[in-house]
Structure formats: C-alpha cells, structure tokens
Amino acid sequence: MSIKTMRAVGVVPHRKELKLLEHPRPALAAPQDVLVRTLDVGICGTDREICTFVYGAPPKGHEYLVLGHEAIGEVIEVGASVKKFKAGDLVVPSVRRPCADPDCPACRADRQDFCFTWKFTERGINQVHGYMTEYFVEEEKHLYLVPPALRDCAVLVEPLTICEKGLAQAWQVQKRLPWELPAQPGKGRGHGRNAVVLGAGPVGILGAMKLKAEGFHTVVYSRSKKPNAKAALVESFGVEYISSEEVTPAQLAEKVGNIDLVYEAVGLARITFDVLEHLGINGVFIMTGIPGPHAPLPVNAAQLMRNIVLKNQAVVGTVNADPQAFRDAIHDLGVFKQRWPAALAKVITARHRLDAHRELLTGKATGIKNVIAFE
Ligand code: BGC
C-alpha cells in the first residue's frame, strides 16, 4: 500500500535546512480525532527563530519538524466520539500538548501552559509536527470552533491568546487590590487605567486592541518614528503611538501618567528593562517576548528593586495559552471586527502561496502578519 503524501514546510535542524517536504497525509487514528484541511497558517517570530536553528526540535525519531503553530482549518472528517465538530466547521488548534507525568498538576488539569516538568510538547515548535501542511489531525479537545464570519481573520486567534492569557494573569495579580471593581456597565475593567504596549508587531497590535476594548487608556511604544504604517494602523483604532527614538521611557511615563500595566510584546531586553524602571505605583508588567541569545546587559538593579518593593509592583512572565484564552480570543476577534474592521484587516499584511515560505521565514521581516494560504 502506498502512503499518500502532501506538501509541508519544515526544518531539518541537524543539517540546518529549511525544506519543502513530502509529508505523510494523516488519517483519523482514534475516536476523538478530527481531520482538518489547513486554510491559513501565520508566520511568527518563533517560526523565524526556528529557521535560525537556535530553537525547536523534531519529533523523536524524525529528522525534520513541520513548522506552523498559528492556523485555521476546515473540518473534513470526525472520529466516532467527536461531539463538538462536524465536517465543514471552521476550527483553530492550540499549540501546547501536556507532559505525561502523572504528578504534573498543571498538565493533568489541562493547563499545560503552566507545565511544571518542562516535558510538554508544542505543535510546530517542539517535538510535534505543526500545521504548515495541507492536512492535520488533532484531538477534539485541542480544537476551537470559529464562526464563519471570522474566516478571514481567525489565523490571528493564536497570537491574540498571548494577550488574553497575559491580561487574565494581570487581573489575577490585581485581585490583591481589594477595591478593584469588576467592569461597570458600558465601561471595561481597564477604565481609568493606563496601559503601555511595548512593540508594534502582531502580538503588540492585537494586545493594544484588547486593552483598548477593555477600556484602558492605551499607548503603543515602539521603535520606528512616525509616520509609519504601524503607527497609522494603531491610531486608526484610537490608540496613541509613541516612538522610542523620539521619546525616552522617562518622558513616556510623564506623558502617560501612572503606568498601571505594561504589555511587553517586543522580545528585546534593553527596552523592556528601561521601561520597567518607569512602571507605575501598584503596576503590573507582563512579559511575553522571548529574546534570542544575547550578551549580558547592564541594568539599574538597585533602582528596579527599590521600585518593585516601594511601589508594590509585579513582574509576570506568561507563555502559551489556556483553553479560556482561546475562547476569549475568538470572542474578542469578533468584537474587534465589529468595532475596527479596517484596522483588523490590515493586521494581515498579505496571504502568500506556499512557494513564498523561504522568503517569509528567512528573508527580511516585513509588514505585520504574513500568512501562508493553502487554498
Ligand atoms: C507560541 C506559544 C509557545 C511559545 C514558546 C510562541 O510563539 O505562540 O504558543 O508556547 O512560542 O515555544
């Protein structure tokens, strides 16, 4: 019997190669499985980093790893026990899969985003093939239903989950403030609070949309001087854009007032720690970026420590996302699409054919979110 194959984009780390591969076409193997035809796959910084071979690992016993962890697809076939989906449904898959340790409380509670053992796997990143291929099979529990109205933007669900989890963490931390109120009618939970987003890539821009929708007075702080396309996009949905080449972190804090929340989505340690020095009283600093290897950098450690203590600050790192973050991201993309349809459409720079993968993954990074379309 010949095995049917399909096209896939992957890396062969031990040969430092990025390749268009012939990969076996998957089929349902268990009753809870769902066969999905890939529609769109987003390219992110992590994919580009895997293509520099400092990150990422193939499945055990395989020499290559199929890339891609941001996807939307159409259900083709479901296993006998699948209840949530039927053929034709649109779905977004999550990324991380649990470790096998019976004593990992996080993984056993479907919260592998907090895995204690670090033996989790991640589709398209770490020991499980990803979605940059024509079909994939996934268990029902790792897929989320997407309304047809979000077909064109649902590839942004996964990058938005990073902010959804990050902000949920910030609210958990701020439970320490006994007077924090739940959202009032017509006002979000962030009403009256100041948020700064570091970085104007897709994770930053989607985060800015979420913070704005939650009622925060939101500023995006990013390198490029105005005018530029990202600044124009951010300002089109009512968020101020400030260039770090024109305004220092100290001046930023003066302009903004008490910085209650920083959502770091830039992955650069220098600017992150410079802005941390200006976090406000009772503020929370959410870090999501993963910097590449770098020589040590000097930081104003005593000042940082004074601030963290005297101003009751919290610095929280957050990675990956939980099921609620996926559901919230799908809901919020619907909100963004209603409120700012033109801005949301512009987050996707272009849809490309599979042939463009090499340029997208290893060429100069351009635009905001580039997508490979499989249709
Ligand atoms: C992905 C996360 C993943 C992280 C670390 C990010 O690009 O969005 O899902 O956990 O990389 O591998």
mmCIF file of C-alpha atoms and ligand atoms in Angstrom:
data_model
loop_
_atom_site.group_PDB
_atom_site.id
_atom_site.type_symbol
_atom_site.label_atom_id
_atom_site.label_comp_id
_atom_site.label_asym_id
_atom_site.label_seq_id
_atom_site.Cartn_x
_atom_site.Cartn_y
_atom_site.Cartn_z
ATOM 1 C CA MET A 1 0.000 0.000 0.000
ATOM 2 C CA SER A 2 1.483 3.342 -0.932
ATOM 3 C CA ILE A 3 1.370 6.122 1.666
ATOM 4 C CA LYS A 4 -0.277 9.285 0.384
ATOM 5 C CA THR A 5 1.834 12.369 0.909
ATOM 6 C CA MET A 6 1.211 16.092 0.948
ATOM 7 C CA ARG A 7 3.298 19.242 0.828
ATOM 8 C CA ALA A 8 4.691 20.611 4.087
ATOM 9 C CA VAL A 9 7.245 23.218 5.152
ATOM 10 C CA GLY A 10 9.743 22.023 7.717
ATOM 11 C CA VAL A 11 13.264 22.277 9.074
ATOM 12 C CA VAL A 12 15.974 19.629 9.331
ATOM 13 C CA PRO A 13 17.886 21.060 12.314
ATOM 14 C CA HIS A 14 20.922 18.761 12.202
ATOM 15 C CA ARG A 15 21.535 19.846 8.612
ATOM 16 C CA LYS A 16 20.409 23.446 9.219
ATOM 17 C CA GLU A 17 17.964 23.177 6.334
ATOM 18 C CA LEU A 18 14.571 24.694 5.642
ATOM 19 C CA LYS A 19 12.703 22.483 3.180
ATOM 20 C CA LEU A 20 9.543 21.922 1.220
ATOM 21 C CA LEU A 21 8.790 18.334 2.232
ATOM 22 C CA GLU A 22 6.634 15.437 1.152
ATOM 23 C CA HIS A 23 4.970 14.558 4.456
ATOM 24 C CA PRO A 24 2.602 11.595 5.035
ATOM 25 C CA ARG A 25 -1.030 12.662 4.796
ATOM 26 C CA PRO A 26 -2.632 11.965 8.194
ATOM 27 C CA ALA A 27 -5.807 9.969 8.833
ATOM 28 C CA LEU A 28 -8.049 9.559 11.868
ATOM 29 C CA ALA A 29 -6.362 7.185 14.320
ATOM 30 C CA ALA A 30 -8.574 7.464 17.417
ATOM 31 C CA PRO A 31 -12.291 8.094 18.061
ATOM 32 C CA GLN A 32 -11.603 11.586 19.426
ATOM 33 C CA ASP A 33 -9.583 12.639 16.362
ATOM 34 C CA VAL A 34 -10.574 15.297 13.864
ATOM 35 C CA LEU A 35 -9.122 15.565 10.344
ATOM 36 C CA VAL A 36 -8.663 19.192 9.336
ATOM 37 C CA ARG A 37 -7.813 20.752 5.967
ATOM 38 C CA THR A 38 -5.484 23.681 6.545
ATOM 39 C CA LEU A 39 -6.687 27.054 5.251
ATOM 40 C CA ASP A 40 -4.277 29.666 6.634
ATOM 41 C CA VAL A 41 -1.065 29.459 8.665
ATOM 42 C CA GLY A 42 0.514 32.558 10.209
ATOM 43 C CA ILE A 43 4.255 33.148 10.328
ATOM 44 C CA CYS A 44 5.633 34.460 13.596
ATOM 45 C CA GLY A 45 8.947 35.331 15.217
ATOM 46 C CA THR A 46 9.176 31.870 16.749
ATOM 47 C CA ASP A 47 8.990 30.246 13.290
ATOM 48 C CA ARG A 48 11.697 32.561 12.025
ATOM 49 C CA GLU A 49 13.822 31.752 15.059
ATOM 50 C CA ILE A 50 13.392 28.016 14.485
ATOM 51 C CA CYS A 51 14.746 28.692 10.992
ATOM 52 C CA THR A 52 17.949 30.029 12.590
ATOM 53 C CA PHE A 53 18.202 26.662 14.394
ATOM 54 C CA VAL A 54 18.539 28.054 17.928
ATOM 55 C CA TYR A 55 15.069 26.810 18.900
ATOM 56 C CA GLY A 56 12.679 23.991 18.004
ATOM 57 C CA ALA A 57 13.029 20.214 17.861
ATOM 58 C CA PRO A 58 11.662 17.472 15.576
ATOM 59 C CA PRO A 59 9.518 14.655 16.978
ATOM 60 C CA LYS A 60 11.588 11.829 18.470
ATOM 61 C CA GLY A 61 12.892 9.572 15.716
ATOM 62 C CA HIS A 62 12.210 12.128 12.947
ATOM 63 C CA GLU A 63 14.873 14.177 11.284
ATOM 64 C CA TYR A 64 12.551 17.048 10.401
ATOM 65 C CA LEU A 65 9.943 19.221 12.101
ATOM 66 C CA VAL A 66 6.945 20.522 10.169
ATOM 67 C CA LEU A 67 6.590 24.209 11.128
ATOM 68 C CA GLY A 68 3.486 26.285 11.881
ATOM 69 C CA HIS A 69 1.540 26.828 15.094
ATOM 70 C CA GLU A 70 -0.932 29.579 14.126
ATOM 71 C CA ALA A 71 -3.645 28.074 11.960
ATOM 72 C CA ILE A 72 -7.246 27.921 10.899
ATOM 73 C CA GLY A 73 -8.691 24.979 9.040
ATOM 74 C CA GLU A 74 -11.872 23.277 7.917
ATOM 75 C CA VAL A 75 -13.050 20.026 9.464
ATOM 76 C CA ILE A 76 -13.087 17.226 6.888
ATOM 77 C CA GLU A 77 -13.864 14.165 8.969
ATOM 78 C CA VAL A 78 -14.506 13.400 12.650
ATOM 79 C CA GLY A 79 -13.906 10.294 14.774
ATOM 80 C CA ALA A 80 -16.786 8.296 16.287
ATOM 81 C CA SER A 81 -16.713 10.010 19.698
ATOM 82 C CA VAL A 82 -16.334 13.597 18.470
ATOM 83 C CA LYS A 83 -19.277 15.701 19.640
ATOM 84 C CA LYS A 84 -18.270 19.330 19.188
ATOM 85 C CA PHE A 85 -17.471 19.365 15.468
ATOM 86 C CA LYS A 86 -18.800 18.198 12.121
ATOM 87 C CA ALA A 87 -17.450 18.306 8.590
ATOM 88 C CA GLY A 88 -17.403 21.874 7.253
ATOM 89 C CA ASP A 89 -16.832 23.561 10.630
ATOM 90 C CA LEU A 90 -14.007 26.053 10.931
ATOM 91 C CA VAL A 91 -11.524 25.374 13.728
ATOM 92 C CA VAL A 92 -8.398 26.831 15.283
ATOM 93 C CA PRO A 93 -5.971 24.434 17.008
ATOM 94 C CA SER A 94 -3.980 25.245 20.138
ATOM 95 C CA VAL A 95 -0.201 24.777 20.350
ATOM 96 C CA ARG A 96 0.970 23.047 23.524
ATOM 97 C CA ARG A 97 0.360 19.420 24.472
ATOM 98 C CA PRO A 98 0.656 18.129 28.055
ATOM 99 C CA CYS A 99 3.573 16.199 29.522
ATOM 100 C CA ALA A 100 2.942 12.606 30.562
ATOM 101 C CA ASP A 101 3.942 12.978 34.213
ATOM 102 C CA PRO A 102 1.028 11.837 36.414
ATOM 103 C CA ASP A 103 2.244 14.261 39.088
ATOM 104 C CA CYS A 104 2.237 17.400 36.911
ATOM 105 C CA PRO A 105 -0.774 19.214 38.366
ATOM 106 C CA ALA A 106 -0.834 21.717 35.522
ATOM 107 C CA CYS A 107 -0.897 19.210 32.667
ATOM 108 C CA ARG A 108 -3.342 16.946 34.488
ATOM 109 C CA ALA A 109 -5.688 19.933 34.773
ATOM 110 C CA ASP A 110 -5.428 20.783 31.024
ATOM 111 C CA ARG A 111 -3.226 23.757 31.941
ATOM 112 C CA GLN A 112 -0.072 22.659 30.103
ATOM 113 C CA ASP A 113 0.675 26.374 29.623
ATOM 114 C CA PHE A 114 1.904 26.092 33.245
ATOM 115 C CA CYS A 115 3.605 22.661 32.845
ATOM 116 C CA PHE A 116 5.857 22.020 35.844
ATOM 117 C CA THR A 117 8.114 19.395 34.281
ATOM 118 C CA TRP A 118 9.017 21.262 31.064
ATOM 119 C CA LYS A 119 8.380 17.986 29.255
ATOM 120 C CA PHE A 120 5.426 19.420 27.334
ATOM 121 C CA THR A 121 5.494 19.399 23.553
ATOM 122 C CA GLU A 122 4.342 22.106 21.131
ATOM 123 C CA ARG A 123 2.963 21.648 17.635
ATOM 124 C CA GLY A 124 5.260 23.164 15.028
ATOM 125 C CA ILE A 125 7.832 24.114 17.676
ATOM 126 C CA ASN A 126 8.836 21.342 19.992
ATOM 127 C CA GLN A 127 8.652 17.611 19.150
ATOM 128 C CA VAL A 128 5.284 17.574 17.386
ATOM 129 C CA HIS A 129 4.743 18.448 13.732
ATOM 130 C CA GLY A 130 2.927 21.718 13.072
ATOM 131 C CA TYR A 131 0.261 22.964 10.721
ATOM 132 C CA MET A 132 2.272 24.294 7.743
ATOM 133 C CA THR A 133 0.951 21.496 5.612
ATOM 134 C CA GLU A 134 -2.221 20.603 3.743
ATOM 135 C CA TYR A 135 -3.991 18.486 6.381
ATOM 136 C CA PHE A 136 -3.570 17.744 10.074
ATOM 137 C CA VAL A 137 -5.212 15.505 12.642
ATOM 138 C CA GLU A 138 -5.882 16.759 16.132
ATOM 139 C CA GLU A 139 -7.837 15.643 19.163
ATOM 140 C CA GLU A 140 -11.188 17.333 19.608
ATOM 141 C CA LYS A 141 -10.137 18.845 22.944
ATOM 142 C CA HIS A 142 -7.339 20.876 21.351
ATOM 143 C CA LEU A 143 -9.577 22.498 18.716
ATOM 144 C CA TYR A 144 -11.828 25.569 18.992
ATOM 145 C CA LEU A 145 -14.861 26.330 16.844
ATOM 146 C CA VAL A 146 -14.691 29.555 14.851
ATOM 147 C CA PRO A 147 -17.783 31.295 13.437
ATOM 148 C CA PRO A 148 -17.756 31.575 9.613
ATOM 149 C CA ALA A 149 -17.804 35.390 9.944
ATOM 150 C CA LEU A 150 -14.239 35.194 11.306
ATOM 151 C CA ARG A 151 -12.883 33.023 8.485
ATOM 152 C CA ASP A 152 -10.676 35.821 7.139
ATOM 153 C CA CYS A 153 -9.059 36.801 10.461
ATOM 154 C CA ALA A 154 -9.120 33.642 12.617
ATOM 155 C CA VAL A 155 -5.454 32.946 11.870
ATOM 156 C CA LEU A 156 -4.934 35.769 14.405
ATOM 157 C CA VAL A 157 -6.576 33.808 17.228
ATOM 158 C CA GLU A 158 -3.346 32.197 18.458
ATOM 159 C CA PRO A 159 -1.283 35.424 18.614
ATOM 160 C CA LEU A 160 -4.216 37.106 20.412
ATOM 161 C CA THR A 161 -4.329 34.289 23.005
ATOM 162 C CA ILE A 162 -0.950 35.511 24.288
ATOM 163 C CA CYS A 163 -2.569 38.788 25.388
ATOM 164 C CA GLU A 164 -5.746 37.068 26.599
ATOM 165 C CA LYS A 165 -3.729 34.916 28.975
ATOM 166 C CA GLY A 166 -1.417 37.798 29.895
ATOM 167 C CA LEU A 167 -4.271 40.110 30.794
ATOM 168 C CA ALA A 168 -6.063 37.356 32.721
ATOM 169 C CA GLN A 169 -2.840 36.951 34.711
ATOM 170 C CA ALA A 170 -2.710 40.706 35.345
ATOM 171 C CA TRP A 171 -6.269 40.651 36.710
ATOM 172 C CA GLN A 172 -5.360 37.697 38.928
ATOM 173 C CA VAL A 173 -2.450 39.706 40.340
ATOM 174 C CA GLN A 174 -4.612 42.776 40.822
ATOM 175 C CA LYS A 175 -7.029 40.828 42.970
ATOM 176 C CA ARG A 176 -4.523 41.897 45.627
ATOM 177 C CA LEU A 177 -6.070 45.393 45.357
ATOM 178 C CA PRO A 178 -9.277 44.900 47.338
ATOM 179 C CA TRP A 179 -11.047 47.910 45.810
ATOM 180 C CA GLU A 180 -10.560 46.799 42.172
ATOM 181 C CA LEU A 181 -14.036 46.714 40.695
ATOM 182 C CA PRO A 182 -15.456 44.454 38.043
ATOM 183 C CA ALA A 183 -16.387 46.133 34.755
ATOM 184 C CA GLN A 184 -19.166 48.680 35.131
ATOM 185 C CA PRO A 185 -21.939 48.821 32.530
ATOM 186 C CA GLY A 186 -20.549 50.395 29.378
ATOM 187 C CA LYS A 187 -17.034 50.594 30.843
ATOM 188 C CA GLY A 188 -14.373 47.907 30.631
ATOM 189 C CA ARG A 189 -12.346 46.617 33.542
ATOM 190 C CA GLY A 190 -9.449 48.814 32.463
ATOM 191 C CA HIS A 191 -11.480 52.030 32.573
ATOM 192 C CA GLY A 192 -9.474 54.804 34.222
ATOM 193 C CA ARG A 193 -6.225 52.847 33.966
ATOM 194 C CA ASN A 194 -3.160 53.410 31.752
ATOM 195 C CA ALA A 195 -1.596 50.649 29.674
ATOM 196 C CA VAL A 196 1.573 50.703 27.602
ATOM 197 C CA VAL A 197 2.174 48.098 24.907
ATOM 198 C CA LEU A 198 5.821 47.521 24.004
ATOM 199 C CA GLY A 199 6.195 46.636 20.344
ATOM 200 C CA ALA A 200 4.022 47.081 17.261
ATOM 201 C CA GLY A 201 4.204 43.591 15.802
ATOM 202 C CA PRO A 202 1.081 41.415 15.553
ATOM 203 C CA VAL A 203 1.172 40.393 19.234
ATOM 204 C CA GLY A 204 1.526 44.045 20.260
ATOM 205 C CA ILE A 205 -1.143 45.394 17.910
ATOM 206 C CA LEU A 206 -3.658 42.682 18.858
ATOM 207 C CA GLY A 207 -2.808 43.308 22.516
ATOM 208 C CA ALA A 208 -3.429 47.039 22.013
ATOM 209 C CA MET A 209 -6.848 46.233 20.529
ATOM 210 C CA LYS A 210 -7.696 44.060 23.518
ATOM 211 C CA LEU A 211 -6.551 46.673 26.049
ATOM 212 C CA LYS A 212 -8.439 49.421 24.236
ATOM 213 C CA ALA A 213 -11.559 47.220 24.119
ATOM 214 C CA GLU A 214 -11.158 46.657 27.886
ATOM 215 C CA GLY A 215 -11.276 50.419 28.406
ATOM 216 C CA PHE A 216 -7.604 51.140 29.184
ATOM 217 C CA HIS A 217 -6.072 54.381 28.016
ATOM 218 C CA THR A 218 -3.578 52.587 25.774
ATOM 219 C CA VAL A 219 -0.299 53.697 24.210
ATOM 220 C CA VAL A 220 1.888 51.645 21.886
ATOM 221 C CA TYR A 221 5.598 52.332 22.423
ATOM 222 C CA SER A 222 7.745 51.097 19.555
ATOM 223 C CA ARG A 223 10.946 51.995 17.804
ATOM 224 C CA SER A 224 10.100 53.398 14.356
ATOM 225 C CA LYS A 225 9.487 57.117 14.106
ATOM 226 C CA LYS A 226 6.182 58.380 12.820
ATOM 227 C CA PRO A 227 4.831 58.486 10.171
ATOM 228 C CA ASN A 228 4.827 54.744 9.556
ATOM 229 C CA ALA A 229 2.203 52.160 8.638
ATOM 230 C CA LYS A 230 2.052 50.524 12.072
ATOM 231 C CA ALA A 231 1.594 53.872 13.820
ATOM 232 C CA ALA A 232 -1.188 54.782 11.389
ATOM 233 C CA LEU A 233 -2.867 51.420 11.976
ATOM 234 C CA VAL A 234 -2.682 51.716 15.763
ATOM 235 C CA GLU A 235 -4.015 55.273 15.698
ATOM 236 C CA SER A 236 -6.898 54.224 13.437
ATOM 237 C CA PHE A 237 -8.412 52.360 16.398
ATOM 238 C CA GLY A 238 -7.854 55.121 18.921
ATOM 239 C CA VAL A 239 -4.537 54.098 20.472
ATOM 240 C CA GLU A 240 -1.662 56.571 20.646
ATOM 241 C CA TYR A 241 1.655 55.561 19.051
ATOM 242 C CA ILE A 242 4.907 56.863 20.548
ATOM 243 C CA SER A 243 8.346 56.208 19.079
ATOM 244 C CA SER A 244 11.140 55.236 21.456
ATOM 245 C CA GLU A 245 13.519 57.070 19.115
ATOM 246 C CA GLU A 246 11.743 60.321 19.918
ATOM 247 C CA VAL A 247 10.545 59.856 23.495
ATOM 248 C CA THR A 248 12.560 58.287 26.323
ATOM 249 C CA PRO A 249 10.907 55.871 28.779
ATOM 250 C CA ALA A 250 11.018 58.630 31.445
ATOM 251 C CA GLN A 251 9.242 61.060 29.111
ATOM 252 C CA LEU A 252 6.779 58.312 28.209
ATOM 253 C CA ALA A 253 5.869 57.882 31.887
ATOM 254 C CA GLU A 254 5.447 61.641 32.245
ATOM 255 C CA LYS A 255 3.090 61.753 29.280
ATOM 256 C CA VAL A 256 1.059 58.700 30.248
ATOM 257 C CA GLY A 257 0.766 59.255 33.995
ATOM 258 C CA ASN A 258 0.868 56.286 36.365
ATOM 259 C CA ILE A 259 1.621 53.288 34.130
ATOM 260 C CA ASP A 260 -0.722 50.660 35.570
ATOM 261 C CA LEU A 261 0.045 47.931 33.073
ATOM 262 C CA VAL A 262 2.797 47.193 30.590
ATOM 263 C CA TYR A 263 2.162 44.509 27.996
ATOM 264 C CA GLU A 264 5.593 43.630 26.602
ATOM 265 C CA ALA A 265 5.390 42.204 23.098
ATOM 266 C CA VAL A 266 8.768 43.128 21.682
ATOM 267 C CA GLY A 267 11.147 40.402 22.863
ATOM 268 C CA LEU A 268 14.024 42.876 23.402
ATOM 269 C CA ALA A 269 15.580 43.005 26.859
ATOM 270 C CA ARG A 270 17.074 46.519 26.681
ATOM 271 C CA ILE A 271 13.876 48.451 26.071
ATOM 272 C CA THR A 272 11.916 46.093 28.343
ATOM 273 C CA PHE A 273 14.105 46.810 31.373
ATOM 274 C CA ASP A 274 14.322 50.520 30.543
ATOM 275 C CA VAL A 275 10.529 50.751 30.596
ATOM 276 C CA LEU A 276 10.290 48.544 33.698
ATOM 277 C CA GLU A 277 12.084 51.356 35.554
ATOM 278 C CA HIS A 278 9.057 53.562 34.865
ATOM 279 C CA LEU A 279 6.255 51.177 35.781
ATOM 280 C CA GLY A 280 3.744 52.979 37.996
ATOM 281 C CA ILE A 281 2.580 52.524 41.573
ATOM 282 C CA ASN A 282 0.856 49.138 42.061
ATOM 283 C CA GLY A 283 1.628 48.387 38.419
ATOM 284 C CA VAL A 284 1.898 45.034 36.662
ATOM 285 C CA PHE A 285 4.454 44.342 33.956
ATOM 286 C CA ILE A 286 3.523 41.416 31.716
ATOM 287 C CA MET A 287 6.417 39.918 29.752
ATOM 288 C CA THR A 288 5.639 37.741 26.721
ATOM 289 C CA GLY A 289 8.677 38.149 24.441
ATOM 290 C CA ILE A 290 11.390 35.535 24.134
ATOM 291 C CA PRO A 291 14.688 37.266 23.328
ATOM 292 C CA GLY A 292 17.279 35.398 21.337
ATOM 293 C CA PRO A 293 20.687 34.682 22.865
ATOM 294 C CA HIS A 294 22.394 37.980 23.817
ATOM 295 C CA ALA A 295 25.463 39.190 25.712
ATOM 296 C CA PRO A 296 24.703 40.350 29.302
ATOM 297 C CA LEU A 297 23.188 43.843 29.563
ATOM 298 C CA PRO A 298 23.691 46.293 32.434
ATOM 299 C CA VAL A 299 20.537 47.106 34.381
ATOM 300 C CA ASN A 300 19.886 49.637 37.130
ATOM 301 C CA ALA A 301 19.266 46.808 39.573
ATOM 302 C CA ALA A 302 19.060 48.797 42.820
ATOM 303 C CA GLN A 303 16.595 51.279 41.305
ATOM 304 C CA LEU A 304 14.488 48.474 39.883
ATOM 305 C CA MET A 305 14.412 46.707 43.227
ATOM 306 C CA ARG A 306 13.524 49.912 45.103
ATOM 307 C CA ASN A 307 10.629 50.481 42.712
ATOM 308 C CA ILE A 308 9.377 46.929 42.781
ATOM 309 C CA VAL A 309 9.254 46.994 46.571
ATOM 310 C CA LEU A 310 8.228 50.586 47.292
ATOM 311 C CA LYS A 311 5.620 50.676 44.512
ATOM 312 C CA ASN A 312 4.157 47.178 45.048
ATOM 313 C CA GLN A 313 4.984 46.205 41.508
ATOM 314 C CA ALA A 314 4.551 42.776 39.954
ATOM 315 C CA VAL A 315 6.501 41.424 37.008
ATOM 316 C CA VAL A 316 4.783 38.423 35.460
ATOM 317 C CA GLY A 317 6.085 36.230 32.677
ATOM 318 C CA THR A 318 3.496 34.406 30.617
ATOM 319 C CA VAL A 319 3.849 31.824 27.865
ATOM 320 C CA ASN A 320 1.426 29.948 25.694
ATOM 321 C CA ALA A 321 -2.305 29.984 26.468
ATOM 322 C CA ASP A 322 -5.107 28.035 28.098
ATOM 323 C CA PRO A 323 -8.487 26.959 26.685
ATOM 324 C CA GLN A 324 -10.276 30.017 28.092
ATOM 325 C CA ALA A 325 -7.741 32.288 26.362
ATOM 326 C CA PHE A 326 -8.625 30.616 23.030
ATOM 327 C CA ARG A 327 -12.349 31.074 23.632
ATOM 328 C CA ASP A 328 -11.787 34.702 24.681
ATOM 329 C CA ALA A 329 -9.602 35.388 21.640
ATOM 330 C CA ILE A 330 -12.288 34.078 19.273
ATOM 331 C CA HIS A 331 -14.899 36.204 21.042
ATOM 332 C CA ASP A 332 -12.696 39.313 21.024
ATOM 333 C CA LEU A 333 -11.759 38.989 17.349
ATOM 334 C CA GLY A 334 -15.498 39.247 16.726
ATOM 335 C CA VAL A 335 -15.580 42.436 18.828
ATOM 336 C CA PHE A 336 -12.556 43.902 17.002
ATOM 337 C CA LYS A 337 -14.076 43.038 13.646
ATOM 338 C CA GLN A 338 -17.234 44.904 14.540
ATOM 339 C CA ARG A 339 -15.529 47.938 16.024
ATOM 340 C CA TRP A 340 -12.469 48.297 13.798
ATOM 341 C CA PRO A 341 -12.975 46.163 10.641
ATOM 342 C CA ALA A 342 -10.474 48.082 8.502
ATOM 343 C CA ALA A 343 -7.763 48.069 11.193
ATOM 344 C CA LEU A 344 -8.217 44.366 11.885
ATOM 345 C CA ALA A 345 -7.989 43.538 8.167
ATOM 346 C CA LYS A 346 -4.700 45.459 7.981
ATOM 347 C CA VAL A 347 -3.084 43.299 10.686
ATOM 348 C CA ILE A 348 -2.823 40.621 7.992
ATOM 349 C CA THR A 349 -0.237 42.075 5.635
ATOM 350 C CA ALA A 350 -0.691 39.502 2.871
ATOM 351 C CA ARG A 351 -1.680 35.936 2.106
ATOM 352 C CA HIS A 352 1.045 34.108 0.218
ATOM 353 C CA ARG A 353 1.360 30.858 -1.670
ATOM 354 C CA LEU A 354 3.405 28.054 -0.200
ATOM 355 C CA ASP A 355 6.284 28.848 -2.603
ATOM 356 C CA ALA A 356 6.900 32.086 -0.675
ATOM 357 C CA HIS A 357 7.815 30.199 2.521
ATOM 358 C CA ARG A 358 11.579 30.654 2.248
ATOM 359 C CA GLU A 359 11.429 34.416 1.826
ATOM 360 C CA LEU A 360 8.846 34.727 4.617
ATOM 361 C CA LEU A 361 10.784 32.564 7.054
ATOM 362 C CA THR A 362 14.352 33.599 6.320
ATOM 363 C CA GLY A 363 14.158 36.891 4.364
ATOM 364 C CA LYS A 364 13.853 40.376 5.821
ATOM 365 C CA ALA A 365 10.806 40.626 8.120
ATOM 366 C CA THR A 366 8.271 42.945 6.510
ATOM 367 C CA GLY A 367 4.725 44.038 7.299
ATOM 368 C CA ILE A 368 2.770 42.768 10.303
ATOM 369 C CA LYS A 369 1.287 39.283 9.983
ATOM 370 C CA ASN A 370 2.184 37.312 6.897
ATOM 371 C CA VAL A 371 0.087 34.247 6.188
ATOM 372 C CA ILE A 372 0.505 31.184 4.000
ATOM 373 C CA ALA A 373 -2.815 30.305 2.395
ATOM 374 C CA PHE A 374 -3.352 26.676 1.434
ATOM 375 C CA GLU A 375 -6.461 27.216 -0.669
HETATM 376 C C1 BGC B 1 3.831 30.484 20.795
HETATM 377 C C2 BGC B 1 3.484 29.831 22.108
HETATM 378 C C3 BGC B 1 4.644 28.973 22.577
HETATM 379 C C4 BGC B 1 5.897 29.804 22.647
HETATM 380 C C5 BGC B 1 7.108 29.052 23.164
HETATM 381 C C6 BGC B 1 5.151 31.201 20.888
HETATM 382 O O1 BGC B 1 5.493 31.707 19.641
HETATM 383 O O2 BGC B 1 2.824 31.410 20.441
HETATM 384 O O3 BGC B 1 2.316 29.055 21.958
HETATM 385 O O4 BGC B 1 4.331 28.420 23.836
HETATM 386 O O5 BGC B 1 6.162 30.336 21.362
HETATM 387 O O6 BGC B 1 7.512 27.989 22.344
#
